Tab-separated table of C-alpha atoms and ligand atoms in Angstrom:
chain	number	residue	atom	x	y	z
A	1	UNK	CA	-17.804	38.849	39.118
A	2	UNK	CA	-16.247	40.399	36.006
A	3	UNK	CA	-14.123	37.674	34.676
A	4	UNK	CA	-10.997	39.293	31.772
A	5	UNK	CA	-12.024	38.938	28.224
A	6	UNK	CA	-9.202	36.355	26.957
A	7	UNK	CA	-10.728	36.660	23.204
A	8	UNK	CA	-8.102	39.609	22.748
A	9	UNK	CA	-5.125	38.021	24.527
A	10	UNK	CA	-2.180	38.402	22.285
A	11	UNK	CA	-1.113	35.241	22.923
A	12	UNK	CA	-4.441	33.156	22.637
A	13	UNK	CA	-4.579	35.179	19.768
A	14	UNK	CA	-1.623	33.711	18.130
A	15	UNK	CA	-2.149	30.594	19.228
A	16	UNK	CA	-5.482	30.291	17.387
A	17	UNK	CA	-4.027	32.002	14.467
A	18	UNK	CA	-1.142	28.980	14.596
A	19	UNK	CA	-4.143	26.127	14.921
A	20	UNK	CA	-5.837	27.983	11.692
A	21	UNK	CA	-9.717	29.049	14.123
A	22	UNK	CA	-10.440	32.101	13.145
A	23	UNK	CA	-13.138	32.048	15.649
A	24	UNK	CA	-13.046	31.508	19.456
A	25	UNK	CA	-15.985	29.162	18.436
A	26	UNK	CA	-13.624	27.141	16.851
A	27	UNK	CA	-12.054	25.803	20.326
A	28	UNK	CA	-13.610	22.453	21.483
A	29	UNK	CA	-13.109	22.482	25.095
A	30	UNK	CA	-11.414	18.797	25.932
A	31	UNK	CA	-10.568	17.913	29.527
A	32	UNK	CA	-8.312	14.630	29.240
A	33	UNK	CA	-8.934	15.080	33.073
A	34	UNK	CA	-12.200	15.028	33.147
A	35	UNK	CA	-13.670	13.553	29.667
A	36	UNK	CA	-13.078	10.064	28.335
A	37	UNK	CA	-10.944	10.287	24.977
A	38	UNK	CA	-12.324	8.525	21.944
A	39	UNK	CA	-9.923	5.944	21.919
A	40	UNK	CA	-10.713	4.892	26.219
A	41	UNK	CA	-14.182	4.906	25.298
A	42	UNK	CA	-14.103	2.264	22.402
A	43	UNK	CA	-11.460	0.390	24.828
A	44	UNK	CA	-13.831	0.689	27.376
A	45	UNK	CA	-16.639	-0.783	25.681
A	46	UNK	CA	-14.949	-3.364	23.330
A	47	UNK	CA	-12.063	-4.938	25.337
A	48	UNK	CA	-12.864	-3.718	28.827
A	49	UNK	CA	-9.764	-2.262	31.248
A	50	UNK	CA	-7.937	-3.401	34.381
A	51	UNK	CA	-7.140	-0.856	36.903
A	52	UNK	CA	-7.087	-0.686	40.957
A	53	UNK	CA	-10.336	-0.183	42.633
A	54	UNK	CA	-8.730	3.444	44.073
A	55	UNK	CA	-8.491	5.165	40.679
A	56	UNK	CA	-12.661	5.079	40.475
A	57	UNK	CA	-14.661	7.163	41.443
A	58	UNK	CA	-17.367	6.914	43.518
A	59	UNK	CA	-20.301	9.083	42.783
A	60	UNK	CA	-22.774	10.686	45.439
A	61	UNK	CA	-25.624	8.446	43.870
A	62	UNK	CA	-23.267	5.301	44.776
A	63	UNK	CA	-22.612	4.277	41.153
A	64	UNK	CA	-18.711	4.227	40.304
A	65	UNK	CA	-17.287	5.876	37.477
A	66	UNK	CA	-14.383	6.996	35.360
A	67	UNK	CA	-13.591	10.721	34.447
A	68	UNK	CA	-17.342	11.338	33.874
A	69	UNK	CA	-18.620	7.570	33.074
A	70	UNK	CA	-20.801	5.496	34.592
A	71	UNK	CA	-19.078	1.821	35.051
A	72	UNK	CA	-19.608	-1.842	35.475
A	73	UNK	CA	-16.989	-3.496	37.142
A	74	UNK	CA	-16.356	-6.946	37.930
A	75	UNK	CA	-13.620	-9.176	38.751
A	76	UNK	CA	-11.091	-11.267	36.688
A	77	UNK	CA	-12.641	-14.602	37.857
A	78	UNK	CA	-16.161	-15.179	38.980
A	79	UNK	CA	-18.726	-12.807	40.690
A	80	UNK	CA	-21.699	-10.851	39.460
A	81	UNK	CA	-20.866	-7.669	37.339
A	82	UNK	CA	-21.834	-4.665	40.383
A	83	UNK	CA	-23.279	-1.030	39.131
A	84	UNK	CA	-22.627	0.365	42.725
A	85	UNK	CA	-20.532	0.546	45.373
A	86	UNK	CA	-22.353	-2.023	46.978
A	87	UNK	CA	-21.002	-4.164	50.158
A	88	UNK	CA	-19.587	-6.758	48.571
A	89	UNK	CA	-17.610	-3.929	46.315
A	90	UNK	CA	-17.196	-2.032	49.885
A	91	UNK	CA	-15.296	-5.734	50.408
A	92	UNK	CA	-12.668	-5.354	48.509
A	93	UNK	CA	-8.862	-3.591	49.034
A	94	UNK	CA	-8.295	-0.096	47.124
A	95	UNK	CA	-5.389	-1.876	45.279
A	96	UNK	CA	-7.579	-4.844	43.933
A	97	UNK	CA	-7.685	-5.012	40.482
A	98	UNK	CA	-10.821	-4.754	38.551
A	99	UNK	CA	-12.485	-5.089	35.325
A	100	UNK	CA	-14.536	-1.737	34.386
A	101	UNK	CA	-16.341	-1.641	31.255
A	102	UNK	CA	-19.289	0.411	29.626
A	103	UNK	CA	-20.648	-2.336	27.780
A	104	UNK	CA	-24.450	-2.089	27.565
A	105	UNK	CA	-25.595	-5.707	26.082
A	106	UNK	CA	-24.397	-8.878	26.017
A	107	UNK	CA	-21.237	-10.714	27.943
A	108	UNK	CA	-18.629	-8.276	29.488
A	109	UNK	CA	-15.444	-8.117	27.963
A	110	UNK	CA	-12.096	-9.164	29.587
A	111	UNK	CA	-9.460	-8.031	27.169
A	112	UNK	CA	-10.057	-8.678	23.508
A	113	UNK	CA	-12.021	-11.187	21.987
A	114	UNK	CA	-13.204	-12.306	25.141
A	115	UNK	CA	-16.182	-11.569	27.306
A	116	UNK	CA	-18.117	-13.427	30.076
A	117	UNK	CA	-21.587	-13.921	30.874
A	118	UNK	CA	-22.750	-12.527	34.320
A	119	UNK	CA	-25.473	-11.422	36.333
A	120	UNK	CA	-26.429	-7.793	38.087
A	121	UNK	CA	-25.682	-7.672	41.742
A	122	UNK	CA	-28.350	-8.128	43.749
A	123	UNK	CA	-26.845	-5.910	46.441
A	124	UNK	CA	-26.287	-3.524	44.071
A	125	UNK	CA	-29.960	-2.921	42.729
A	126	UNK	CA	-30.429	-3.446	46.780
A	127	UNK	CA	-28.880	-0.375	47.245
A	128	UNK	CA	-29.933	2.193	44.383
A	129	UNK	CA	-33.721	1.046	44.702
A	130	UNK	CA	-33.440	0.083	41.588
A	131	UNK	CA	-37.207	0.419	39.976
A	132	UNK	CA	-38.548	-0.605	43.497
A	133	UNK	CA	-35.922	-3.454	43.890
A	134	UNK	CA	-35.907	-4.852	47.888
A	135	UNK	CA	-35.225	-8.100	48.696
A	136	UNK	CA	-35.936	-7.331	52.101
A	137	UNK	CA	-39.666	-6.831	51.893
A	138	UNK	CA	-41.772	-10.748	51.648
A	139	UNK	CA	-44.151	-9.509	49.101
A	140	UNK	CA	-41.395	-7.923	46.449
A	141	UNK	CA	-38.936	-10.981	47.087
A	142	UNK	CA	-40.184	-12.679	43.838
A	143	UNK	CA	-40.490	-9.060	42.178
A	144	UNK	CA	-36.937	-8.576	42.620
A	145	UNK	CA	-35.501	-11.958	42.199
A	146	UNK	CA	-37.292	-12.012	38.552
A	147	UNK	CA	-35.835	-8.444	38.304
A	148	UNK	CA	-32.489	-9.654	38.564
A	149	UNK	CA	-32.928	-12.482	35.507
A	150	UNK	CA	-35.061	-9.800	33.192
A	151	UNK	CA	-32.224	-7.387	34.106
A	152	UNK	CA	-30.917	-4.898	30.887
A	153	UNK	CA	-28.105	-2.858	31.637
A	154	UNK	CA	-28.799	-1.115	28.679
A	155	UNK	CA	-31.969	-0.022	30.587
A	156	UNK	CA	-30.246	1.126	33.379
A	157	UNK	CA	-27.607	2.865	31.593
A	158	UNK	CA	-30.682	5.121	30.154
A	159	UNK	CA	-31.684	5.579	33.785
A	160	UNK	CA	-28.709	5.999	35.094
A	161	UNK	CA	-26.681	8.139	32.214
A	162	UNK	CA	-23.778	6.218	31.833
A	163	UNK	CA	-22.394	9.379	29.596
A	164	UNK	CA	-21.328	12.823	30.858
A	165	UNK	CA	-22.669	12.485	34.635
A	166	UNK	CA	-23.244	15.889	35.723
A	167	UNK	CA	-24.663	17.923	38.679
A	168	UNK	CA	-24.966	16.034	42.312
A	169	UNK	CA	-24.279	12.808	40.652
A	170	UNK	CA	-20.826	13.780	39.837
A	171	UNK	CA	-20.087	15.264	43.456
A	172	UNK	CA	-18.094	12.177	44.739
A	173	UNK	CA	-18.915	10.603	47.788
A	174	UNK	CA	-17.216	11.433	50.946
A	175	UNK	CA	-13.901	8.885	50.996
A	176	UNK	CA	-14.034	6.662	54.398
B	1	LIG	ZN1	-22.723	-5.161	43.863
């Protein structure tokens, strides 16, 4: 497919001219749509951010995301922190409210200045296989339950990009 050569447009033209690039390299492509600004991904990380479980996104490889983000989300009060969409995150009501963050060590935040201390969910290691996680087998019970205490989200987040997600891992899973 021949696609139109825009670098001539008049009006692009002008309207690089006006923003002072010279060069078409000059553009730096930005989706708000589809990329995380600066400014949400320092909120993200620092203070966490409340939003109903409906505006995530749930990607083919069962993780949940923002734009293209990888999350943790958790709940205001108690609970394990969950990487996936997991049953007990399959639980809850598309307008639930939920803590997402992209926090790699330490407590997650809720808001500023504060953060929690929680565990992975089991389920959701469970259900990514997580480095051969399965509670379900006798002989890697002990395996996985010491998996879950030694667990390093910042270790997962290198498995499991947590920054762009592209390819079949983006492709979001089919909506029930
Ligand atoms: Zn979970």
């Amino acid at each position: 497919m021949q696609l139109p050569d825009f670098t001539e447009f008049e009006p692009f033209r002008e309207l690089r001219l006006a923003m002072g690039a010279r060069k078409t390299g000059h553009f730096e492509l930005f989706n708000a749509e589809k990329h995380l600004t600066g400014k949400e991904r320092s909120e993200l990380d620092q203070q966490g951010r409340q939003l109903p479980l409906a505006r995530l996104k749930r990607f083919a490889d069962h993780t949940w995301g923002l734009k293209n983000t990888r999350l943790v989300v958790y709940l205001e009060n108690a609970g394990d922190y969950h990487l996936a969409q997991c049953p007990v995150t399959d639980a809850w009501s598309a307008s639930q409210t939920v803590w997402i963050s992209t926090r790699r060590t330490g407590g997650l935040p809720v808001g500023p200045q504060q953060e929690q201390q929680r565990e992975v969910c089991a389920h959701c290691l469970q259900l990514l296989g997580y480095k051969g996680f399965d509670l379900q087998r006798n002989r890697k019970i002990a395996y996985s339950k010491n998996l879950v205490k030694t667990f390093s989200r910042e270790e997962f987040f290198r498995i499991y990009t947590l920054y762009p997600v592209q390819g079949m891992a983006e492709k979001l899973a089919e909506n029930e």
